[in-house]
PDB file of C-alpha atoms in Angstrom:
ATOM      1  CA  MET A   1     115.721 172.700 -51.189  1.00  0.00           C
ATOM      2  CA  LEU A   2     111.990 172.650 -51.936  1.00  0.00           C
ATOM      3  CA  ASP A   3     111.008 175.834 -53.765  1.00  0.00           C
ATOM      4  CA  HIS A   4     107.741 175.146 -55.549  1.00  0.00           C
ATOM      5  CA  SER A   5     104.606 177.204 -55.006  1.00  0.00           C
ATOM      6  CA  PHE A   6     101.859 176.347 -52.540  1.00  0.00           C
ATOM      7  CA  TRP A   7      99.443 175.620 -55.390  1.00  0.00           C
ATOM      8  CA  PHE A   8     101.934 173.324 -57.133  1.00  0.00           C
ATOM      9  CA  TYR A   9     102.275 171.321 -53.923  1.00  0.00           C
ATOM     10  CA  GLY A  10      98.522 171.295 -53.372  1.00  0.00           C
ATOM     11  CA  ILE A  11      97.571 170.059 -56.836  1.00  0.00           C
ATOM     12  CA  ALA A  12     100.401 167.510 -57.024  1.00  0.00           C
ATOM     13  CA  LEU A  13      99.692 166.135 -53.550  1.00  0.00           C
ATOM     14  CA  PHE A  14      95.937 165.984 -54.214  1.00  0.00           C
ATOM     15  CA  GLY A  15      96.662 163.705 -57.174  1.00  0.00           C
ATOM     16  CA  ILE A  16      99.117 161.586 -55.186  1.00  0.00           C
ATOM     17  CA  ILE A  17      96.739 161.175 -52.240  1.00  0.00           C
ATOM     18  CA  LEU A  18      93.837 160.227 -54.525  1.00  0.00           C
ATOM     19  CA  VAL A  19      95.906 157.680 -56.442  1.00  0.00           C
ATOM     20  CA  ARG A  20      97.126 156.194 -53.155  1.00  0.00           C
ATOM     21  CA  TYR A  21      93.570 155.964 -51.840  1.00  0.00           C
ATOM     22  CA  PHE A  22      92.175 154.227 -54.922  1.00  0.00           C
ATOM     23  CA  LEU A  23      95.128 151.851 -55.212  1.00  0.00           C
ATOM     24  CA  VAL A  24      95.256 150.832 -51.543  1.00  0.00           C
ATOM     25  CA  ALA A  25      91.559 150.914 -50.674  1.00  0.00           C
ATOM     26  CA  GLY A  26      90.503 149.539 -54.055  1.00  0.00           C
ATOM     27  CA  GLY A  27      93.077 146.769 -53.993  1.00  0.00           C
ATOM     28  CA  MET A  28      92.161 145.710 -50.468  1.00  0.00           C
ATOM     29  CA  TYR A  29      88.463 145.811 -51.333  1.00  0.00           C
ATOM     30  CA  LEU A  30      88.935 143.615 -54.397  1.00  0.00           C
ATOM     31  CA  PHE A  31      91.011 141.118 -52.425  1.00  0.00           C
ATOM     32  CA  PHE A  32      88.964 140.878 -49.235  1.00  0.00           C
ATOM     33  CA  TYR A  33      85.461 141.587 -50.500  1.00  0.00           C
ATOM     34  CA  SER A  34      85.250 139.309 -53.504  1.00  0.00           C
ATOM     35  CA  SER A  35      81.748 137.796 -53.721  1.00  0.00           C
ATOM     36  CA  LEU A  36      83.346 134.381 -54.102  1.00  0.00           C
ATOM     37  CA  ARG A  37      85.599 134.659 -51.049  1.00  0.00           C
ATOM     38  CA  LYS A  38      84.961 132.649 -47.888  1.00  0.00           C
ATOM     39  CA  SER A  39      86.058 133.644 -44.421  1.00  0.00           C
ATOM     40  CA  ASP A  40      88.977 131.806 -42.843  1.00  0.00           C
ATOM     41  CA  SER A  41      86.527 129.892 -40.683  1.00  0.00           C
ATOM     42  CA  GLY A  42      84.945 128.433 -43.819  1.00  0.00           C
ATOM     43  CA  GLN A  43      81.761 130.470 -43.452  1.00  0.00           C
ATOM     44  CA  PRO A  44      80.580 133.058 -46.004  1.00  0.00           C
ATOM     45  CA  VAL A  45      81.815 136.547 -45.230  1.00  0.00           C
ATOM     46  CA  PRO A  46      79.224 139.156 -44.180  1.00  0.00           C
ATOM     47  CA  GLN A  47      77.218 140.781 -46.961  1.00  0.00           C
ATOM     48  CA  ASN A  48      79.048 143.676 -48.571  1.00  0.00           C
ATOM     49  CA  PRO A  49      77.687 147.203 -48.077  1.00  0.00           C
ATOM     50  CA  SER A  50      75.584 148.656 -50.875  1.00  0.00           C
ATOM     51  CA  TRP A  51      77.179 150.484 -53.771  1.00  0.00           C
ATOM     52  CA  GLU A  52      75.363 153.659 -52.629  1.00  0.00           C
ATOM     53  CA  LEU A  53      77.200 153.546 -49.295  1.00  0.00           C
ATOM     54  CA  ILE A  54      80.515 152.894 -51.021  1.00  0.00           C
ATOM     55  CA  GLN A  55      79.892 155.855 -53.330  1.00  0.00           C
ATOM     56  CA  SER A  56      79.206 158.020 -50.273  1.00  0.00           C
ATOM     57  CA  ASP A  57      82.502 156.881 -48.718  1.00  0.00           C
ATOM     58  CA  ILE A  58      84.410 157.642 -51.923  1.00  0.00           C
ATOM     59  CA  LYS A  59      82.896 161.140 -52.233  1.00  0.00           C
ATOM     60  CA  LEU A  60      83.852 161.979 -48.647  1.00  0.00           C
ATOM     61  CA  SER A  61      87.332 160.521 -49.218  1.00  0.00           C
ATOM     62  CA  VAL A  62      87.856 162.784 -52.249  1.00  0.00           C
ATOM     63  CA  LEU A  63      86.921 165.803 -50.104  1.00  0.00           C
ATOM     64  CA  SER A  64      89.267 164.570 -47.379  1.00  0.00           C
ATOM     65  CA  ALA A  65      92.040 164.167 -49.965  1.00  0.00           C
ATOM     66  CA  ALA A  66      91.623 167.850 -50.857  1.00  0.00           C
ATOM     67  CA  VAL A  67      91.901 168.856 -47.181  1.00  0.00           C
ATOM     68  CA  PHE A  68      94.962 166.637 -46.627  1.00  0.00           C
ATOM     69  CA  ALA A  69      96.573 167.996 -49.812  1.00  0.00           C
ATOM     70  CA  ILE A  70      96.147 171.574 -48.585  1.00  0.00           C
ATOM     71  CA  ALA A  71      97.586 170.608 -45.192  1.00  0.00           C
ATOM     72  CA  SER A  72     100.551 168.869 -46.846  1.00  0.00           C
ATOM     73  CA  ALA A  73     101.125 171.874 -49.111  1.00  0.00           C
ATOM     74  CA  LEU A  74     101.172 174.108 -46.037  1.00  0.00           C
ATOM     75  CA  ILE A  75     103.775 171.842 -44.432  1.00  0.00           C
ATOM     76  CA  LEU A  76     106.042 171.836 -47.508  1.00  0.00           C
ATOM     77  CA  SER A  77     105.640 175.587 -48.014  1.00  0.00           C
ATOM     78  CA  GLY A  78     106.385 176.090 -44.324  1.00  0.00           C
ATOM     79  CA  TYR A  79     109.517 173.977 -44.705  1.00  0.00           C
ATOM     80  CA  SER A  80     110.673 176.112 -47.642  1.00  0.00           C
ATOM     81  CA  LEU A  81     110.189 179.235 -45.521  1.00  0.00           C
ATOM     82  CA  GLY A  82     111.867 177.738 -42.446  1.00  0.00           C
ATOM     83  CA  PHE A  83     108.710 177.579 -40.340  1.00  0.00           C
ATOM     84  CA  THR A  84     108.847 173.843 -39.605  1.00  0.00           C
ATOM     85  CA  ARG A  85     111.322 171.592 -37.818  1.00  0.00           C
ATOM     86  CA  LEU A  86     111.557 169.134 -40.687  1.00  0.00           C
ATOM     87  CA  TYR A  87     115.103 168.227 -41.715  1.00  0.00           C
ATOM     88  CA  SER A  88     116.724 166.212 -44.500  1.00  0.00           C
ATOM     89  CA  ASP A  89     120.108 165.145 -43.084  1.00  0.00           C
ATOM     90  CA  PRO A  90     119.591 161.857 -41.148  1.00  0.00           C
ATOM     91  CA  GLU A  91     122.793 162.498 -39.172  1.00  0.00           C
ATOM     92  CA  GLN A  92     121.561 165.829 -37.807  1.00  0.00           C
ATOM     93  CA  TYR A  93     120.016 164.210 -34.725  1.00  0.00           C
ATOM     94  CA  GLY A  94     121.522 160.738 -35.134  1.00  0.00           C
ATOM     95  CA  LEU A  95     120.061 157.636 -36.747  1.00  0.00           C
ATOM     96  CA  TRP A  96     118.669 156.442 -33.403  1.00  0.00           C
ATOM     97  CA  TYR A  97     116.431 159.512 -33.311  1.00  0.00           C
ATOM     98  CA  LEU A  98     114.619 158.420 -36.487  1.00  0.00           C
ATOM     99  CA  GLY A  99     113.083 155.466 -34.646  1.00  0.00           C
ATOM    100  CA  ILE A 100     112.443 157.372 -31.410  1.00  0.00           C
ATOM    101  CA  SER A 101     110.702 160.254 -33.181  1.00  0.00           C
ATOM    102  CA  TYR A 102     108.593 157.818 -35.229  1.00  0.00           C
ATOM    103  CA  ILE A 103     107.297 156.058 -32.108  1.00  0.00           C
ATOM    104  CA  LEU A 104     106.786 159.377 -30.312  1.00  0.00           C
ATOM    105  CA  VAL A 105     104.653 160.773 -33.142  1.00  0.00           C
ATOM    106  CA  LEU A 106     102.530 157.597 -33.276  1.00  0.00           C
ATOM    107  CA  ILE A 107     101.876 157.847 -29.520  1.00  0.00           C
ATOM    108  CA  LEU A 108     101.002 161.546 -29.764  1.00  0.00           C
ATOM    109  CA  GLN A 109      98.812 160.976 -32.817  1.00  0.00           C
ATOM    110  CA  ASP A 110      96.976 158.136 -31.087  1.00  0.00           C
ATOM    111  CA  THR A 111      96.317 160.377 -28.077  1.00  0.00           C
ATOM    112  CA  TYR A 112      95.148 163.275 -30.247  1.00  0.00           C
ATOM    113  CA  PHE A 113      92.912 160.946 -32.250  1.00  0.00           C
ATOM    114  CA  TYR A 114      91.363 159.314 -29.181  1.00  0.00           C
ATOM    115  CA  PHE A 115      90.245 162.558 -27.553  1.00  0.00           C
ATOM    116  CA  THR A 116      89.135 164.324 -30.743  1.00  0.00           C
ATOM    117  CA  HIS A 117      87.358 161.172 -31.921  1.00  0.00           C
ATOM    118  CA  ARG A 118      85.543 160.858 -28.625  1.00  0.00           C
ATOM    119  CA  LEU A 119      84.619 164.544 -28.806  1.00  0.00           C
ATOM    120  CA  PHE A 120      83.221 164.040 -32.321  1.00  0.00           C
ATOM    121  CA  HIS A 121      80.709 161.573 -30.874  1.00  0.00           C
ATOM    122  CA  HIS A 122      79.154 164.205 -28.620  1.00  0.00           C
ATOM    123  CA  PRO A 123      75.531 164.554 -29.743  1.00  0.00           C
ATOM    124  CA  ALA A 124      75.882 168.313 -30.152  1.00  0.00           C
ATOM    125  CA  ILE A 125      78.477 168.033 -32.940  1.00  0.00           C
ATOM    126  CA  PHE A 126      78.285 164.453 -34.215  1.00  0.00           C
ATOM    127  CA  HIS A 127      75.940 165.345 -37.090  1.00  0.00           C
ATOM    128  CA  TRP A 128      78.293 168.087 -38.349  1.00  0.00           C
ATOM    129  CA  VAL A 129      81.681 166.465 -37.861  1.00  0.00           C
ATOM    130  CA  HIS A 130      81.530 162.672 -37.825  1.00  0.00           C
ATOM    131  CA  GLN A 131      78.221 161.320 -39.103  1.00  0.00           C
ATOM    132  CA  GLY A 132      79.493 160.812 -42.651  1.00  0.00           C
ATOM    133  CA  HIS A 133      82.085 158.299 -41.510  1.00  0.00           C
ATOM    134  CA  HIS A 134      79.427 156.265 -39.719  1.00  0.00           C
ATOM    135  CA  ARG A 135      77.016 155.912 -42.634  1.00  0.00           C
ATOM    136  CA  SER A 136      78.627 152.504 -43.119  1.00  0.00           C
ATOM    137  CA  ARG A 137      77.751 150.389 -40.095  1.00  0.00           C
ATOM    138  CA  TYR A 138      79.840 147.637 -41.648  1.00  0.00           C
ATOM    139  CA  PRO A 139      82.919 149.467 -42.927  1.00  0.00           C
ATOM    140  CA  THR A 140      85.042 148.597 -45.942  1.00  0.00           C
ATOM    141  CA  PRO A 141      88.480 149.852 -47.034  1.00  0.00           C
ATOM    142  CA  TRP A 142      86.640 152.631 -48.892  1.00  0.00           C
ATOM    143  CA  THR A 143      85.534 153.941 -45.469  1.00  0.00           C
ATOM    144  CA  SER A 144      89.095 154.340 -44.230  1.00  0.00           C
ATOM    145  CA  PHE A 145      89.389 158.033 -45.234  1.00  0.00           C
ATOM    146  CA  ALA A 146      85.698 158.915 -45.551  1.00  0.00           C
ATOM    147  CA  PHE A 147      85.719 161.929 -43.239  1.00  0.00           C
ATOM    148  CA  ASP A 148      83.421 164.904 -43.081  1.00  0.00           C
ATOM    149  CA  PRO A 149      85.407 168.029 -44.092  1.00  0.00           C
ATOM    150  CA  LEU A 150      85.516 169.405 -40.530  1.00  0.00           C
ATOM    151  CA  GLU A 151      86.867 166.098 -39.218  1.00  0.00           C
ATOM    152  CA  ALA A 152      89.501 166.026 -41.960  1.00  0.00           C
ATOM    153  CA  ILE A 153      90.573 169.558 -40.997  1.00  0.00           C
ATOM    154  CA  VAL A 154      90.900 168.639 -37.310  1.00  0.00           C
ATOM    155  CA  SER A 155      92.838 165.499 -38.243  1.00  0.00           C
ATOM    156  CA  SER A 156      95.240 167.414 -40.502  1.00  0.00           C
ATOM    157  CA  LEU A 157      95.926 169.995 -37.777  1.00  0.00           C
ATOM    158  CA  PHE A 158      97.863 167.361 -35.850  1.00  0.00           C
ATOM    159  CA  LEU A 159     100.558 166.904 -38.498  1.00  0.00           C
ATOM    160  CA  ILE A 160     100.712 170.635 -39.230  1.00  0.00           C
ATOM    161  CA  SER A 161     101.350 171.246 -35.530  1.00  0.00           C
ATOM    162  CA  VAL A 162     103.727 168.377 -34.873  1.00  0.00           C
ATOM    163  CA  VAL A 163     106.157 169.305 -37.690  1.00  0.00           C
ATOM    164  CA  CYS A 164     106.428 172.770 -36.150  1.00  0.00           C
ATOM    165  CA  ILE A 165     107.168 171.450 -32.666  1.00  0.00           C
ATOM    166  CA  ILE A 166     109.164 168.203 -32.987  1.00  0.00           C
ATOM    167  CA  PRO A 167     112.235 167.793 -35.229  1.00  0.00           C
ATOM    168  CA  LEU A 168     111.262 165.181 -37.841  1.00  0.00           C
ATOM    169  CA  HIS A 169     113.198 163.781 -40.755  1.00  0.00           C
ATOM    170  CA  PHE A 170     111.251 163.481 -44.009  1.00  0.00           C
ATOM    171  CA  ILE A 171     111.677 159.703 -43.808  1.00  0.00           C
ATOM    172  CA  THR A 172     110.010 159.733 -40.385  1.00  0.00           C
ATOM    173  CA  LEU A 173     107.122 161.856 -41.645  1.00  0.00           C
ATOM    174  CA  ILE A 174     106.589 159.590 -44.659  1.00  0.00           C
ATOM    175  CA  SER A 175     106.752 156.526 -42.387  1.00  0.00           C
ATOM    176  CA  VAL A 176     104.061 157.990 -40.116  1.00  0.00           C
ATOM    177  CA  LEU A 177     101.819 158.764 -43.103  1.00  0.00           C
ATOM    178  CA  THR A 178     102.353 155.269 -44.511  1.00  0.00           C
ATOM    179  CA  THR A 179     101.559 153.673 -41.159  1.00  0.00           C
ATOM    180  CA  MET A 180      98.421 155.807 -40.840  1.00  0.00           C
ATOM    181  CA  THR A 181      97.231 154.756 -44.319  1.00  0.00           C
ATOM    182  CA  ILE A 182      97.837 151.032 -43.843  1.00  0.00           C
ATOM    183  CA  TRP A 183      96.378 151.030 -40.321  1.00  0.00           C
ATOM    184  CA  ALA A 184      93.253 152.902 -41.431  1.00  0.00           C
ATOM    185  CA  VAL A 185      92.577 150.446 -44.241  1.00  0.00           C
ATOM    186  CA  LEU A 186      93.196 147.384 -42.046  1.00  0.00           C
ATOM    187  CA  ASN A 187      90.940 148.733 -39.295  1.00  0.00           C
ATOM    188  CA  HIS A 188      88.103 149.118 -41.784  1.00  0.00           C
ATOM    189  CA  LEU A 189      88.280 145.599 -43.192  1.00  0.00           C
ATOM    190  CA  GLY A 190      85.420 144.509 -40.963  1.00  0.00           C
ATOM    191  CA  ILE A 191      84.964 141.306 -39.008  1.00  0.00           C
ATOM    192  CA  ASP A 192      85.845 137.879 -40.477  1.00  0.00           C
ATOM    193  CA  ARG A 193      87.965 139.267 -43.312  1.00  0.00           C
ATOM    194  CA  LEU A 194      91.247 138.197 -41.704  1.00  0.00           C
ATOM    195  CA  PRO A 195      92.376 134.904 -40.092  1.00  0.00           C
ATOM    196  CA  PRO A 196      90.835 134.215 -36.651  1.00  0.00           C
ATOM    197  CA  SER A 197      94.308 134.462 -35.090  1.00  0.00           C
ATOM    198  CA  PHE A 198      94.538 138.165 -36.049  1.00  0.00           C
ATOM    199  CA  PRO A 199      94.781 140.075 -33.784  1.00  0.00           C
ATOM    200  CA  HIS A 200      93.938 137.439 -31.160  1.00  0.00           C
ATOM    201  CA  HIS A 201      97.362 137.034 -29.633  1.00  0.00           C
ATOM    202  CA  TRP A 202      99.193 138.920 -26.913  1.00  0.00           C
ATOM    203  CA  LEU A 203      99.684 141.917 -29.207  1.00  0.00           C
ATOM    204  CA  GLY A 204      95.926 142.094 -29.664  1.00  0.00           C
ATOM    205  CA  LYS A 205      95.619 143.458 -26.141  1.00  0.00           C
ATOM    206  CA  TRP A 206      97.568 146.569 -26.998  1.00  0.00           C
ATOM    207  CA  PHE A 207      96.845 147.358 -30.641  1.00  0.00           C
ATOM    208  CA  ILE A 208      93.655 148.431 -32.373  1.00  0.00           C
ATOM    209  CA  GLY A 209      92.579 145.921 -35.021  1.00  0.00           C
ATOM    210  CA  PRO A 210      89.686 145.481 -37.465  1.00  0.00           C
ATOM    211  CA  GLU A 211      87.442 143.869 -34.867  1.00  0.00           C
ATOM    212  CA  HIS A 212      87.958 146.777 -32.467  1.00  0.00           C
ATOM    213  CA  HIS A 213      86.894 149.278 -35.087  1.00  0.00           C
ATOM    214  CA  SER A 214      84.053 147.134 -36.415  1.00  0.00           C
ATOM    215  CA  ILE A 215      82.595 147.156 -32.907  1.00  0.00           C
ATOM    216  CA  HIS A 216      82.989 150.946 -32.857  1.00  0.00           C
ATOM    217  CA  HIS A 217      80.925 151.295 -36.045  1.00  0.00           C
ATOM    218  CA  LEU A 218      78.161 149.259 -34.395  1.00  0.00           C
ATOM    219  CA  LYS A 219      78.464 150.697 -30.867  1.00  0.00           C
ATOM    220  CA  TYR A 220      79.519 154.331 -30.997  1.00  0.00           C
ATOM    221  CA  SER A 221      80.447 154.532 -27.310  1.00  0.00           C
ATOM    222  CA  LEU A 222      83.296 151.996 -27.563  1.00  0.00           C
ATOM    223  CA  HIS A 223      86.811 151.793 -29.044  1.00  0.00           C
ATOM    224  CA  TYR A 224      87.951 155.313 -29.943  1.00  0.00           C
ATOM    225  CA  GLY A 225      91.659 154.539 -30.387  1.00  0.00           C
ATOM    226  CA  LEU A 226      93.694 154.731 -33.584  1.00  0.00           C
ATOM    227  CA  TYR A 227      96.747 152.502 -33.006  1.00  0.00           C
ATOM    228  CA  PHE A 228      96.773 151.481 -29.355  1.00  0.00           C
ATOM    229  CA  THR A 229      94.223 150.330 -26.795  1.00  0.00           C
ATOM    230  CA  PHE A 230      95.796 152.207 -23.876  1.00  0.00           C
ATOM    231  CA  TRP A 231      93.319 155.086 -23.704  1.00  0.00           C
ATOM    232  CA  ASP A 232      90.333 152.793 -24.235  1.00  0.00           C
ATOM    233  CA  LYS A 233      91.526 150.648 -21.331  1.00  0.00           C
ATOM    234  CA  PHE A 234      92.408 153.577 -19.077  1.00  0.00           C
ATOM    235  CA  LEU A 235      89.169 155.487 -19.708  1.00  0.00           C
ATOM    236  CA  LYS A 236      86.934 152.397 -19.746  1.00  0.00           C
ATOM    237  CA  SER A 237      85.782 152.693 -23.359  1.00  0.00           C
ATOM    238  CA  GLU A 238      86.880 149.187 -24.336  1.00  0.00           C
ATOM    239  CA  ASP A 239      84.185 146.562 -24.919  1.00  0.00           C
ATOM    240  CA  PRO A 240      84.486 144.042 -22.019  1.00  0.00           C
ATOM    241  CA  LYS A 241      83.016 141.321 -24.241  1.00  0.00           C
ATOM    242  CA  PHE A 242      85.847 141.853 -26.703  1.00  0.00           C
ATOM    243  CA  VAL A 243      88.375 141.354 -23.900  1.00  0.00           C
ATOM    244  CA  GLU A 244      86.576 138.168 -22.824  1.00  0.00           C
ATOM    245  CA  ARG A 245      86.662 136.790 -26.383  1.00  0.00           C
ATOM    246  CA  LEU A 246      90.325 137.718 -26.713  1.00  0.00           C
ATOM    247  CA  ASN A 247      91.202 135.910 -23.467  1.00  0.00           C
ATOM    248  CA  GLU A 248      89.218 132.846 -24.598  1.00  0.00           C
ATOM    249  CA  GLN A 249      91.072 132.832 -27.906  1.00  0.00           C
ATOM    250  CA  LEU A 250      94.438 133.160 -26.155  1.00  0.00           C
ATOM    251  CA  THR A 251      93.537 130.211 -23.893  1.00  0.00           C
ATOM    252  CA  THR A 252      92.531 128.132 -26.933  1.00  0.00           C
ATOM    253  CA  ASP A 253      95.731 128.989 -28.779  1.00  0.00           C
ATOM    254  CA  ARG A 254      97.853 127.863 -25.825  1.00  0.00           C
ATOM    255  CA  ALA A 255      95.957 124.581 -25.418  1.00  0.00           C
TER     256      ALA A 255
END
């Protein structure tokens, strides 16, 4: 049974989240943004963003880490007090439920992200909620968690709410958080950092990849999704030129 104080959770989780950010984002940056690295097409990769922009991303990410740590501390404190639907016995709902609940949360999180993200781009609130994330027109892994404080709060509200509504095993919750971290870093790699075949295959039609999000950083009115392209397709916020290039690549791959 978890019985530590809220502040213990908050401080410990703040350290864990920061270490995770610097290890994952820093490692991916060193690997994919080396000045000596060439793209998989043999051409030089795009010029890296300035150190000033990277510093701005890191500062916002540290603030976001504080917000996420507070949210996580609230979840663990709520669990200790019996306010959440988190559970520790994998047999309580059956092993099959672990996979079902994981997929369900990803779908719900993607939906929540799409509509809040699109709202953040409204001119009336963009400057206050989302402008910090878009200082980097050409994102890097450092940009992956560079959120304005208000955006970080709105983002954290999803997990706080979902653990109070849907029964989730701790393994499922950790899996969702891990997926979110890896996906965020991959989506901020930028164009030409990965092989041309990624994500240009049949899965590329349904999942958000680095090219999707790179287009979003250049054209704010396109590609609002987090994991899946469903809402972008359904609500016509997907770049038609991207779809054309994807279809051309699929045709080439089959030839």
